Backbone as numpy.savetxt, mean C-alpha at the origin, in Angstrom:
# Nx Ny Nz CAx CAy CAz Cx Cy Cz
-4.71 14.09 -10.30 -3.34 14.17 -9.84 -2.47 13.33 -10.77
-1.33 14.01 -11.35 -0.22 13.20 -12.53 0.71 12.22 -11.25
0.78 11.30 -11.59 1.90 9.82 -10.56 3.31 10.69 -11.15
3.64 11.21 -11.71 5.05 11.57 -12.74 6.18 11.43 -11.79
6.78 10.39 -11.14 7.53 10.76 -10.41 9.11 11.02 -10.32
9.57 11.90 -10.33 10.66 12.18 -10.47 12.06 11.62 -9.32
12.16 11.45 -8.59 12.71 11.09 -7.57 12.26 9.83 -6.61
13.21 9.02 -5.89 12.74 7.98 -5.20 13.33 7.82 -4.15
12.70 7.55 -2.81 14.38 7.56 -2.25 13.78 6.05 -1.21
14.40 4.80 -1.18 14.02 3.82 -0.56 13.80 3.66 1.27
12.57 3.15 1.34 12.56 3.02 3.32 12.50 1.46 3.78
13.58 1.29 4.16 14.12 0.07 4.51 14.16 -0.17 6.51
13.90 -1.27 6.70 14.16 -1.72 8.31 14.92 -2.44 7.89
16.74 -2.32 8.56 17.69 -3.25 7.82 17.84 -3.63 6.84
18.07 -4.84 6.05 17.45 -5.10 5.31 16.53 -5.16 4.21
15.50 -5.08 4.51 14.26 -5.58 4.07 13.40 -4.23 3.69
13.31 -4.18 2.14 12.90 -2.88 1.83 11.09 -2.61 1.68
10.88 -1.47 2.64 9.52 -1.50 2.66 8.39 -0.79 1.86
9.25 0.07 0.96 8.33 1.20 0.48 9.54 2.38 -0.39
8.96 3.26 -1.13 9.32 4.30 -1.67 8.99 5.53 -0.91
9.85 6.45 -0.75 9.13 8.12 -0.40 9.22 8.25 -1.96
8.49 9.17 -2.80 8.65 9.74 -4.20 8.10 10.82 -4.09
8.92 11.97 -5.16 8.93 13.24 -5.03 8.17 12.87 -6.54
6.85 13.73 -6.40 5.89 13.96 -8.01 6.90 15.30 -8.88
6.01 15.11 -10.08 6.36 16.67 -10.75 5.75 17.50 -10.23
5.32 17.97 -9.18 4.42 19.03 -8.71 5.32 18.89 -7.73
6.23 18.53 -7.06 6.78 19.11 -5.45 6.39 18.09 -4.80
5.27 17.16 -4.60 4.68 16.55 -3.44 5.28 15.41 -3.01
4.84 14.94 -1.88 5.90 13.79 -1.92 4.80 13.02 -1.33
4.98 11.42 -1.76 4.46 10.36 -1.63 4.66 8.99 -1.22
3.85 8.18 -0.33 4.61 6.99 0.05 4.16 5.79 -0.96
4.71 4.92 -1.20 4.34 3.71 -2.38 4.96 2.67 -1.17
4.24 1.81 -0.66 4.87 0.20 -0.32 4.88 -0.51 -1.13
5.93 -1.54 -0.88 5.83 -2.63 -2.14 5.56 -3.79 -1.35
4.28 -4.28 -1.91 3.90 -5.65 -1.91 4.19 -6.50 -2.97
3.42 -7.82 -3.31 3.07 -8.76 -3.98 1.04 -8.63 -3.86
1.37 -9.37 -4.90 -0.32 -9.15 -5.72 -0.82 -10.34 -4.18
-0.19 -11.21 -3.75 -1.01 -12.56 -2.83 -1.04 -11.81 -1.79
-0.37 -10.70 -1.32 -0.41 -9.92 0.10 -1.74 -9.21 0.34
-2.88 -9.00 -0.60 -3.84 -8.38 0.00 -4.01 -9.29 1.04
-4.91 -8.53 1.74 -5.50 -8.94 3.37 -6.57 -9.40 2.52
-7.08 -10.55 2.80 -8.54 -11.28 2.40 -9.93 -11.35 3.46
-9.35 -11.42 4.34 -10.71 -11.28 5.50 -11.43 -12.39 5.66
-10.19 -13.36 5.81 -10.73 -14.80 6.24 -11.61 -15.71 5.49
-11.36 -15.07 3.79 -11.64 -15.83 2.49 -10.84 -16.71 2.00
-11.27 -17.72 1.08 -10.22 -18.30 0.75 -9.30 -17.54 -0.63
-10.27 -16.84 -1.00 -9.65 -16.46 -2.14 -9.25 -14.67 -2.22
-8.54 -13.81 -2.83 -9.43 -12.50 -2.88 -10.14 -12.43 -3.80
-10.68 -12.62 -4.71 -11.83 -12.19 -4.92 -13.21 -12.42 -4.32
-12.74 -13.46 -3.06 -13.68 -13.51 -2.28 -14.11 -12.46 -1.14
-12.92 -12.05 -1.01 -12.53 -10.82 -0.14 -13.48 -9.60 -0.73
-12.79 -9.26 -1.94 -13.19 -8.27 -2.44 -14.99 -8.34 -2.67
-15.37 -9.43 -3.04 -17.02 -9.83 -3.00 -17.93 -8.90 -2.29
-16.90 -9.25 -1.01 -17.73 -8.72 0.26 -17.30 -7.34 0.62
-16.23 -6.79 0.10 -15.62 -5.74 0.63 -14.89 -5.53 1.21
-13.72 -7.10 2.10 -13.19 -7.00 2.99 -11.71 -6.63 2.58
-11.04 -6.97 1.54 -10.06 -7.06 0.53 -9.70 -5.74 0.84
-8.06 -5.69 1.54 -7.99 -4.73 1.98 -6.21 -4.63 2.15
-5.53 -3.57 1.60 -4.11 -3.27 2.01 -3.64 -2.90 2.92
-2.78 -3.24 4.12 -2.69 -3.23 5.59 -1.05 -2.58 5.30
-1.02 -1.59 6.46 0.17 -0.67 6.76 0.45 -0.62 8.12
1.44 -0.92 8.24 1.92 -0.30 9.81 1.41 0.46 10.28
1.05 0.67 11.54 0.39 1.93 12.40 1.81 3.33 12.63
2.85 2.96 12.70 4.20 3.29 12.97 4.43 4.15 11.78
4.43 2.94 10.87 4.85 3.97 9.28 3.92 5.18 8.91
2.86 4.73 9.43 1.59 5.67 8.69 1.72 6.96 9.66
2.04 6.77 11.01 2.06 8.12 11.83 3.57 8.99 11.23
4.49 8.02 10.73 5.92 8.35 10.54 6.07 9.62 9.16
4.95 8.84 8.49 4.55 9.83 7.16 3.44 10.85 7.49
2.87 10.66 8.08 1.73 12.23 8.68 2.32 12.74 9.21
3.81 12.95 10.13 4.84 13.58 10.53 5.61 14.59 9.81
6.03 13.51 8.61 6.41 14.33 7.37 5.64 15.00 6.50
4.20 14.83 7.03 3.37 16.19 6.13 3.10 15.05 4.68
3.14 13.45 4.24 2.74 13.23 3.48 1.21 13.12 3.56
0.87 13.11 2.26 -0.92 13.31 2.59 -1.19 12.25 1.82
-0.72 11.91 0.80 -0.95 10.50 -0.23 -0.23 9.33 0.33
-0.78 8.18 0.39 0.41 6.76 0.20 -0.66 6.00 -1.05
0.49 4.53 -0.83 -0.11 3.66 -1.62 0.60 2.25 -1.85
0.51 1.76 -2.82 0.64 -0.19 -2.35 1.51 0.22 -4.08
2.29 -0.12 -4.58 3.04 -0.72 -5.74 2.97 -2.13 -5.67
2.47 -2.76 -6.66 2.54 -4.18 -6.79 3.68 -4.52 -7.60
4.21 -5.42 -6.84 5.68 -5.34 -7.38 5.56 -6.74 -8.70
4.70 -7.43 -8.74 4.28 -8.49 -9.40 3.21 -8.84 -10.67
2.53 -7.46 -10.48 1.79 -7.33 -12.12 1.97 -5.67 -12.56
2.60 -5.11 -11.82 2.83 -3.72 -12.15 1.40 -2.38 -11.29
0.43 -2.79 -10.53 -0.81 -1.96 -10.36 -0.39 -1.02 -9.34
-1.00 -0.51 -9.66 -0.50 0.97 -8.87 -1.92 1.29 -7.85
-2.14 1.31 -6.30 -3.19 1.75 -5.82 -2.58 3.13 -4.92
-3.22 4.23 -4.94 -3.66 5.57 -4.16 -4.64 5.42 -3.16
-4.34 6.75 -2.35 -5.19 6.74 -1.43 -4.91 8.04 -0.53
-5.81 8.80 0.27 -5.55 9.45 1.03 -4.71 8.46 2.55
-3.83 9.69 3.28 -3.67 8.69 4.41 -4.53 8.87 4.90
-5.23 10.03 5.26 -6.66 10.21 6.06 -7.55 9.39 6.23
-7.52 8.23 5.24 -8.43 7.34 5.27 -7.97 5.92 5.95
-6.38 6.18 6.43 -5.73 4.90 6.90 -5.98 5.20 8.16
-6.68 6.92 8.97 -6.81 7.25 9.89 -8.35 7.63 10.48
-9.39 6.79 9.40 -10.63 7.05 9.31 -11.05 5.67 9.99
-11.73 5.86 11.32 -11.62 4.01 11.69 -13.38 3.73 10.85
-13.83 4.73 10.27 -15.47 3.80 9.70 -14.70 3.19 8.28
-13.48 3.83 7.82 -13.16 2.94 6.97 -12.35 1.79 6.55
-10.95 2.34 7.59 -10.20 1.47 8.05 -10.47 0.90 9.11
-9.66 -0.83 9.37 -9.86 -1.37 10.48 -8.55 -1.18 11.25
-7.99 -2.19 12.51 -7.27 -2.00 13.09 -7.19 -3.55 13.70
-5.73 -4.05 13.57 -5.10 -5.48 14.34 -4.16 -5.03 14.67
-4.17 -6.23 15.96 -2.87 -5.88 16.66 -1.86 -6.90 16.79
-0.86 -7.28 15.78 -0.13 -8.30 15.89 1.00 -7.67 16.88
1.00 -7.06 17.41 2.43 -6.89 18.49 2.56 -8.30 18.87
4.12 -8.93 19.32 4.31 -10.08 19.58 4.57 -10.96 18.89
3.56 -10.90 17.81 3.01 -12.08 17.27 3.68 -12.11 15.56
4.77 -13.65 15.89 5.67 -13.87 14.84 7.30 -12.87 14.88
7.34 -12.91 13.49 8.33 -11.69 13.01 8.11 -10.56 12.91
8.62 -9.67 13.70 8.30 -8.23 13.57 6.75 -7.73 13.74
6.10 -8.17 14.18 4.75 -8.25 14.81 4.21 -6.62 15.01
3.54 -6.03 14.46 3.11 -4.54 14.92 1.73 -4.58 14.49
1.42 -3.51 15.57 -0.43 -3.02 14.83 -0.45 -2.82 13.63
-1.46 -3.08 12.85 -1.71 -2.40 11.29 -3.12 -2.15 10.97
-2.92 -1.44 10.10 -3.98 -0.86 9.86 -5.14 -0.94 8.36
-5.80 -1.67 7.95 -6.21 -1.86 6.84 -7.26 -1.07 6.20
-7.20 -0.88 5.13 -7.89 -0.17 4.20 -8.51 -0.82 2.98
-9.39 -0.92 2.67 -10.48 -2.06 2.23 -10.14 -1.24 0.47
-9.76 -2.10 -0.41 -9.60 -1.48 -1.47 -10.34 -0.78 -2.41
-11.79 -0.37 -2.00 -12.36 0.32 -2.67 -12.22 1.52 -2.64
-11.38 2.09 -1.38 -11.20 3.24 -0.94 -9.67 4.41 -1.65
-9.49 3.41 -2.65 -7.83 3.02 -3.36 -8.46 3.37 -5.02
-7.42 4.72 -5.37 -7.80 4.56 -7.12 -6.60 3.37 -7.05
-6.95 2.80 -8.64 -6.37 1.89 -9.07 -5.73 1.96 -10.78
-4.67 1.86 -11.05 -3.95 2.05 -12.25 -3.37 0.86 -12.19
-3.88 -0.11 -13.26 -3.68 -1.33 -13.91 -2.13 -1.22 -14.28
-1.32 -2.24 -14.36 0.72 -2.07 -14.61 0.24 -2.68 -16.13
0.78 -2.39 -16.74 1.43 -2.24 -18.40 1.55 -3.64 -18.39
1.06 -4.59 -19.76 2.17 -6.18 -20.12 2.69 -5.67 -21.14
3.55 -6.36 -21.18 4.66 -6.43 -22.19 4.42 -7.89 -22.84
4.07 -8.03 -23.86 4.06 -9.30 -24.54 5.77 -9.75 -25.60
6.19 -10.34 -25.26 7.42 -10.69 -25.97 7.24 -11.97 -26.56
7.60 -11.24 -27.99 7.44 -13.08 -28.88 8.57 -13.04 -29.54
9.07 -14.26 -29.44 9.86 -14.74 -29.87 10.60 -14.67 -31.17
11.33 -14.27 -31.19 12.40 -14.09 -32.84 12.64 -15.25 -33.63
């Protein structure tokens, strides 16, 4: 599948922007959230790569958003790292697969508190973000 995306259109709660819908060169349309690289879910490691060790290392989505986009007939999402550039994929099917995904329930709990749903990143292609090295004139 080509990422080529032609179109973007932002999904925001107030505020606070949560994600991309993006229209591919093929017609399809796709969800991208934007995190930070420290937001994986670790699974009660100290580190992620401790996470990931074990397998637990995992990108967590709203239960809300994810039904909101199987509504709209999307079939792909994914995580944009807004902080080294990596790009992860995924079926949603698999955000709706409980042997692969897990399930918490922060309702209540804190700011904006909702169920989510995690997906252990092996289950995620992965496209490394571009550096740019700049030296000095």
């Amino acid at each position: 599948m080509s990422l080529e995306i032609v179109e973007e259109t932002e999904v925001r709660k107030g505020r606070r922007l949560y994600g991309h819908l993006c229209k591919l060169a093929d017609g399809q349309t796709i969800y991208l959230a934007r995190r930070r690289h420290r937001e994986i879910f670790r699974g009660g490691f100290a580190s992620i790569s401790g996470g990931m060790t074990e397998g637990v290392a995992a990108w967590a989505l709203d239960e809300i958003t994810l039904y909101g986009l199987k509504a709209k007939g999307v079939q792909i999402v994914g995580v944009r790292v807004v902080d080294t550039g990596c790009l992860y994929v995924t079926r949603l099917a698999n955000y709706f697969d409980l042997k692969k995904a897990k399930i918490r329930d922060y309702t209540g709990i804190g700011r904006g508190g909702a169920r989510q749903r995690y997906l252990p990143l092996q289950h995620f292609a992965h496209r490394r973000g571009e550096v740019a090295l700049v030296t000095p004139e």
